[in-house]
Amino acid sequence: MPRSFLLLIAALLQLASYGQKKTTVSGTIKDAKNGEVMMGAVVYSLSAPQNGVSSNAYGFYSLSLAHNPDTLIVQYMGYDKKFLFLHLQHDSTINIALNETVQTLQEVTVKADKGNQNITSAQMGAQTLSIKEIENIPVILGEKDVMKILELLPGVKSAGDGNSGFYVRGGGADQNLVLLDEAPVYNPGHLLGFFSTFNSDAIKDVTLYKGGMPADYGGRLASVVDIRMKDGNDKTYSVSGGIGLITSRLTIEGPIKKNKGSFVASGRFAYPGLFAKLSSNPTVKSSTLYFYDVNLKANYTLGNHDRVYASGYFGRDVFSFNNQFGINWGNITATARWNHIFNDKLFSNTSFIFNNYNYQIKVGPDTTQATIKSGVQDFSLKEDLQYYPNRNNTLHFGFNVIYHTFIPGQITALATNSLVNLNLNKEYGFENAIYASNEQNISSFFKMIYGVRLSVFTAIGPQTTYNHYATTDAGTFPTDSSIYKSAQPIVTYWNLEPRLSMNFIINQHNSIKLSYDRNTQYLHQLSNATSTNPTDLWVPTSKIVKPEISDQVALGYFGNFKHGAIQPSLEVYYKYMQNQIDYVSGADLILNRYVESQLTFGNGWSYGVECLIKYDLWKIHGWAAYTWSRTQRQFPGIDNNATFYAKQDRTHEVSLVAIYDISKKWSVSAVWVFYTGDAVTFPSGSYQVGSAVVPYYTSRNGYRMPNYNRIDIGATVQLKKHKRWDHNLNLSVYNLLGTRNAYSINFQQDPNNLAKNEAVELSLFRWVPSITYNFKFL
């Protein structure tokens, strides 16, 4: 560990420990009904409400009291506020259980006080959504989909209908770090993006960071999506699920030992291919299309100071067409964690993580079949510690070690196939980081989070590297190479990533926040397509491919009115990105031994304004979001080195979400999404070569796709309740107005005039109704 990092931790500890010693209370906060730990519950004392703390991802909190005796106050959105009168003689452990607020939709409506965490916290650029908040929002084919809901927030842009990719503040689709119980998920989509990888029945909450990135996260430039699975009910057993037109789900959870350990097992199966069997076309009838995923998790409390977790995910998509072509892809993740409380001030989480993403393509019938494979695999060790020295400071520090294995591709062909077997060499690398940050209350109106992350990437052998390339009429080839033995270092990159967030609290209703963060990315996704797909290729940083670096600064206003019923926010950001990747004209990326020769490198800029108003008034709740943004790139050799708009540039985007609780039995919801067209490269004209009409291209991304407009509606009706049985029916319509939103526009010869090209627009979804029956047995 570098000496400078040790000195930084020592300095932070010395600063954090300054002040008179106070009595400390610590413990775990849980849901009283099911025993789930609660992340983000706010804990503060009556004598110093401005110096509160939030429970961490495992429900742990630690607070030094300003006076003794004192009153401890605990609150969490949607739960009753809890008051505890304390007269402590020494540091104590107090575990807290919160009860869900009961709302009565009669003459008087009882609403939970949502608190003012958005005002008092120094963190900005972050949004946390619980499954309860999104369960009634209509999405395609009736699935509660956390990734699709995130795309309704400002600064997050969908890559389009039927696409698993998304863009955050001008970053590329590969610049988002998606974590499931700390394990990276390289492809978060099913059915080419129609569904996300994450079964909402197994998910507790999701947090999106798009700026002011905490120091314990790294490895991507644009955002972090941190998804946490349910721990399982440690009070009683239950079975829940749902049956829809396309998918069915089943979840079982319960105690391993009551109040000490629990488990949850959740599975989902989608069967759209069954509809193909109804076709009269034998080619369509013989095709196969389905996906499945399984989430498993268990935890157990070993004593007052130790708790262990084990969780895993396995998902797979399978598609085949007429026994001539097939593709299957999927993710596997596994996480083992150990929580240890050293004392009432020091909390530790140790994680061992495995993840694997791979795809397999089969071409041709069984007798002459060829198989193409590719993927990426990681083994990780992460140690995260949180130290609570006093009521004004919370220190985070730790390290992360990742061992990457990249499988660029291999072809295995039967002897009867004309293809030649090909096996591109695997690539290996270590991605390591150490970090430290402190969240400090400078005064009652000024708070800071400051820290630094030191990341290191080393590419290692065995590998043959190509240092320079030359272009001939036959193609591009290396001019020299170097051979490295197993575990031999090839190249090492070091990057210091400072992080800073500041909060100026004007009063209990208003605050101004400012943040700066630098991020470095050592893994890069290559794609020949204009949208993300399962066959995209992941490659590591190398001698030629440099680490991508971004610097982002953001300024924001945050408000809280009517006890949190109205929460407006406005954020302005500017981001500068170095070593961005694009492709030379006519680039060939798939199964290319010299893929680095197809790349070009440049810089990028992104800036914008994001507005969000969250509301919970009377029986209506939801949010309104608006984003204005610009995203530009500049690469040598593209458009004569001129600046051009990136494909994810989208000037205006609006989303409105409204959920209306008509009664205890009925609730209805609606979503409106509108955005202007993405930048795209279209031919500016055409010329004739012989009998063929060849498109003529002038500038990169010089045109725009048509505007996008969609309205979705949904309704949920609670069916008759039984003593140990609850069920409801969800009805929804995706794209109610049947708008023909363009998925793609291609150009082809006009059949009536072969001397001309014509544009052909493809639209995917119009009037997609769905019905889902959901149930739960206790």
PDB file of N, CA, C and O in Angstrom, residues 9 24 44 57 112 152 186 190 193 257 276 293-294 297 313 339 375 408 440 448 555 608 619 634 669 761 764:
ATOM      1  N   ILE A   9      -4.914   8.369   5.248  1.00  0.00           N
ATOM      2  CA  ILE A   9      -5.825   7.759   6.218  1.00  0.00           C
ATOM      3  C   ILE A   9      -5.498   8.245   7.626  1.00  0.00           C
ATOM      4  O   ILE A   9      -6.394   8.578   8.411  1.00  0.00           O
ATOM      5  N   THR A  24     -21.547   6.771  22.542  1.00  0.00           N
ATOM      6  CA  THR A  24     -21.904   6.312  21.207  1.00  0.00           C
ATOM      7  C   THR A  24     -22.961   5.218  21.293  1.00  0.00           C
ATOM      8  O   THR A  24     -22.858   4.299  22.106  1.00  0.00           O
ATOM      9  N   TYR A  44     -30.793  10.455  14.125  1.00  0.00           N
ATOM     10  CA  TYR A  44     -30.244  11.687  14.677  1.00  0.00           C
ATOM     11  C   TYR A  44     -30.763  11.880  16.092  1.00  0.00           C
ATOM     12  O   TYR A  44     -31.731  11.239  16.522  1.00  0.00           O
ATOM     13  N   ALA A  57     -25.419  -0.016   3.850  1.00  0.00           N
ATOM     14  CA  ALA A  57     -26.103  -1.017   3.031  1.00  0.00           C
ATOM     15  C   ALA A  57     -26.518  -2.244   3.818  1.00  0.00           C
ATOM     16  O   ALA A  57     -27.360  -3.025   3.356  1.00  0.00           O
ATOM     17  N   ALA A 112     -46.536   9.326   5.580  1.00  0.00           N
ATOM     18  CA  ALA A 112     -45.277   9.315   6.330  1.00  0.00           C
ATOM     19  C   ALA A 112     -44.485  10.576   6.029  1.00  0.00           C
ATOM     20  O   ALA A 112     -44.431  11.040   4.904  1.00  0.00           O
ATOM     21  N   LEU A 152     -36.528   6.746 -16.669  1.00  0.00           N
ATOM     22  CA  LEU A 152     -37.499   7.831 -16.536  1.00  0.00           C
ATOM     23  C   LEU A 152     -36.953   8.969 -15.673  1.00  0.00           C
ATOM     24  O   LEU A 152     -37.643   9.975 -15.471  1.00  0.00           O
ATOM     25  N   TYR A 186     -22.278  -7.573 -16.909  1.00  0.00           N
ATOM     26  CA  TYR A 186     -21.784  -6.981 -18.149  1.00  0.00           C
ATOM     27  C   TYR A 186     -22.881  -6.767 -19.188  1.00  0.00           C
ATOM     28  O   TYR A 186     -22.781  -5.853 -20.003  1.00  0.00           O
ATOM     29  N   HIS A 190     -32.349  -8.953 -21.189  1.00  0.00           N
ATOM     30  CA  HIS A 190     -32.922 -10.176 -21.743  1.00  0.00           C
ATOM     31  C   HIS A 190     -33.660  -9.846 -23.042  1.00  0.00           C
ATOM     32  O   HIS A 190     -34.128  -8.713 -23.228  1.00  0.00           O
ATOM     33  N   GLY A 193     -32.896  -6.777 -24.871  1.00  0.00           N
ATOM     34  CA  GLY A 193     -33.183  -5.524 -24.194  1.00  0.00           C
ATOM     35  C   GLY A 193     -34.640  -5.271 -23.889  1.00  0.00           C
ATOM     36  O   GLY A 193     -34.980  -4.265 -23.264  1.00  0.00           O
ATOM     37  N   LYS A 257     -33.354 -19.688  10.598  1.00  0.00           N
ATOM     38  CA  LYS A 257     -33.657 -19.737  12.012  1.00  0.00           C
ATOM     39  C   LYS A 257     -34.251 -18.382  12.371  1.00  0.00           C
ATOM     40  O   LYS A 257     -33.664 -17.351  12.059  1.00  0.00           O
ATOM     41  N   ALA A 276     -44.709 -18.554 -31.364  1.00  0.00           N
ATOM     42  CA  ALA A 276     -44.231 -18.950 -32.694  1.00  0.00           C
ATOM     43  C   ALA A 276     -44.799 -20.312 -33.099  1.00  0.00           C
ATOM     44  O   ALA A 276     -44.956 -20.597 -34.290  1.00  0.00           O
ATOM     45  N   ASP A 293     -34.110 -16.803 -15.466  1.00  0.00           N
ATOM     46  CA  ASP A 293     -33.112 -16.365 -14.504  1.00  0.00           C
ATOM     47  C   ASP A 293     -33.504 -16.840 -13.114  1.00  0.00           C
ATOM     48  O   ASP A 293     -34.688 -17.040 -12.811  1.00  0.00           O
ATOM     49  N   VAL A 294     -32.487 -17.013 -12.273  1.00  0.00           N
ATOM     50  CA  VAL A 294     -32.659 -17.503 -10.909  1.00  0.00           C
ATOM     51  C   VAL A 294     -31.829 -16.629  -9.974  1.00  0.00           C
ATOM     52  O   VAL A 294     -30.642 -16.381 -10.234  1.00  0.00           O
ATOM     53  N   LYS A 297     -30.318 -16.204  -2.375  1.00  0.00           N
ATOM     54  CA  LYS A 297     -29.595 -15.479  -1.339  1.00  0.00           C
ATOM     55  C   LYS A 297     -29.922 -16.065   0.025  1.00  0.00           C
ATOM     56  O   LYS A 297     -31.064 -16.470   0.279  1.00  0.00           O
ATOM     57  N   TYR A 313     -26.662 -15.316  -8.864  1.00  0.00           N
ATOM     58  CA  TYR A 313     -27.600 -15.089  -9.970  1.00  0.00           C
ATOM     59  C   TYR A 313     -27.155 -15.936 -11.150  1.00  0.00           C
ATOM     60  O   TYR A 313     -25.952 -16.065 -11.440  1.00  0.00           O
ATOM     61  N   ASN A 339     -19.905  -9.584   7.281  1.00  0.00           N
ATOM     62  CA  ASN A 339     -19.998  -8.345   8.054  1.00  0.00           C
ATOM     63  C   ASN A 339     -19.427  -8.577   9.445  1.00  0.00           C
ATOM     64  O   ASN A 339     -19.797  -9.542  10.119  1.00  0.00           O
ATOM     65  N   GLY A 375     -16.447 -14.010 -24.303  1.00  0.00           N
ATOM     66  CA  GLY A 375     -16.937 -13.668 -22.976  1.00  0.00           C
ATOM     67  C   GLY A 375     -15.885 -12.963 -22.133  1.00  0.00           C
ATOM     68  O   GLY A 375     -14.769 -12.670 -22.590  1.00  0.00           O
ATOM     69  N   PRO A 408     -11.589 -13.148 -26.308  1.00  0.00           N
ATOM     70  CA  PRO A 408     -11.976 -12.376 -27.494  1.00  0.00           C
ATOM     71  C   PRO A 408     -12.842 -13.157 -28.469  1.00  0.00           C
ATOM     72  O   PRO A 408     -13.690 -12.586 -29.145  1.00  0.00           O
ATOM     73  N   GLN A 440     -18.031  14.756   6.529  1.00  0.00           N
ATOM     74  CA  GLN A 440     -17.805  15.606   7.693  1.00  0.00           C
ATOM     75  C   GLN A 440     -18.834  16.729   7.777  1.00  0.00           C
ATOM     76  O   GLN A 440     -19.139  17.396   6.792  1.00  0.00           O
ATOM     77  N   MET A 448     -19.395  18.238   4.012  1.00  0.00           N
ATOM     78  CA  MET A 448     -18.517  17.834   2.922  1.00  0.00           C
ATOM     79  C   MET A 448     -18.317  16.322   2.902  1.00  0.00           C
ATOM     80  O   MET A 448     -18.353  15.668   3.942  1.00  0.00           O
ATOM     81  N   LEU A 555     -23.315  21.380 -10.127  1.00  0.00           N
ATOM     82  CA  LEU A 555     -23.877  22.316  -9.160  1.00  0.00           C
ATOM     83  C   LEU A 555     -25.373  22.083  -9.102  1.00  0.00           C
ATOM     84  O   LEU A 555     -26.021  21.950 -10.147  1.00  0.00           O
ATOM     85  N   GLY A 608     -25.136  19.717 -19.383  1.00  0.00           N
ATOM     86  CA  GLY A 608     -26.584  19.743 -19.417  1.00  0.00           C
ATOM     87  C   GLY A 608     -27.214  20.258 -18.132  1.00  0.00           C
ATOM     88  O   GLY A 608     -26.524  20.577 -17.156  1.00  0.00           O
ATOM     89  N   LYS A 619     -53.725  11.681  -2.940  1.00  0.00           N
ATOM     90  CA  LYS A 619     -53.664  10.281  -3.367  1.00  0.00           C
ATOM     91  C   LYS A 619     -52.797  10.098  -4.611  1.00  0.00           C
ATOM     92  O   LYS A 619     -52.768   9.010  -5.185  1.00  0.00           O
ATOM     93  N   GLN A 634     -14.537  14.419 -30.491  1.00  0.00           N
ATOM     94  CA  GLN A 634     -13.558  14.865 -31.484  1.00  0.00           C
ATOM     95  C   GLN A 634     -12.475  13.805 -31.618  1.00  0.00           C
ATOM     96  O   GLN A 634     -11.850  13.415 -30.626  1.00  0.00           O
ATOM     97  N   SER A 669     -52.166   4.307 -13.043  1.00  0.00           N
ATOM     98  CA  SER A 669     -50.892   4.990 -13.270  1.00  0.00           C
ATOM     99  C   SER A 669     -50.747   5.334 -14.744  1.00  0.00           C
ATOM    100  O   SER A 669     -51.396   4.727 -15.618  1.00  0.00           O
ATOM    101  N   GLU A 761     -38.206   2.995 -42.609  1.00  0.00           N
ATOM    102  CA  GLU A 761     -38.264   3.148 -41.157  1.00  0.00           C
ATOM    103  C   GLU A 761     -38.880   1.904 -40.520  1.00  0.00           C
ATOM    104  O   GLU A 761     -39.920   1.424 -40.969  1.00  0.00           O
ATOM    105  N   LEU A 764     -41.078  -0.809 -33.696  1.00  0.00           N
ATOM    106  CA  LEU A 764     -41.230  -2.089 -33.012  1.00  0.00           C
ATOM    107  C   LEU A 764     -42.587  -2.272 -32.350  1.00  0.00           C
ATOM    108  O   LEU A 764     -43.252  -3.281 -32.545  1.00  0.00           O
TER     109      LEU A 764
END
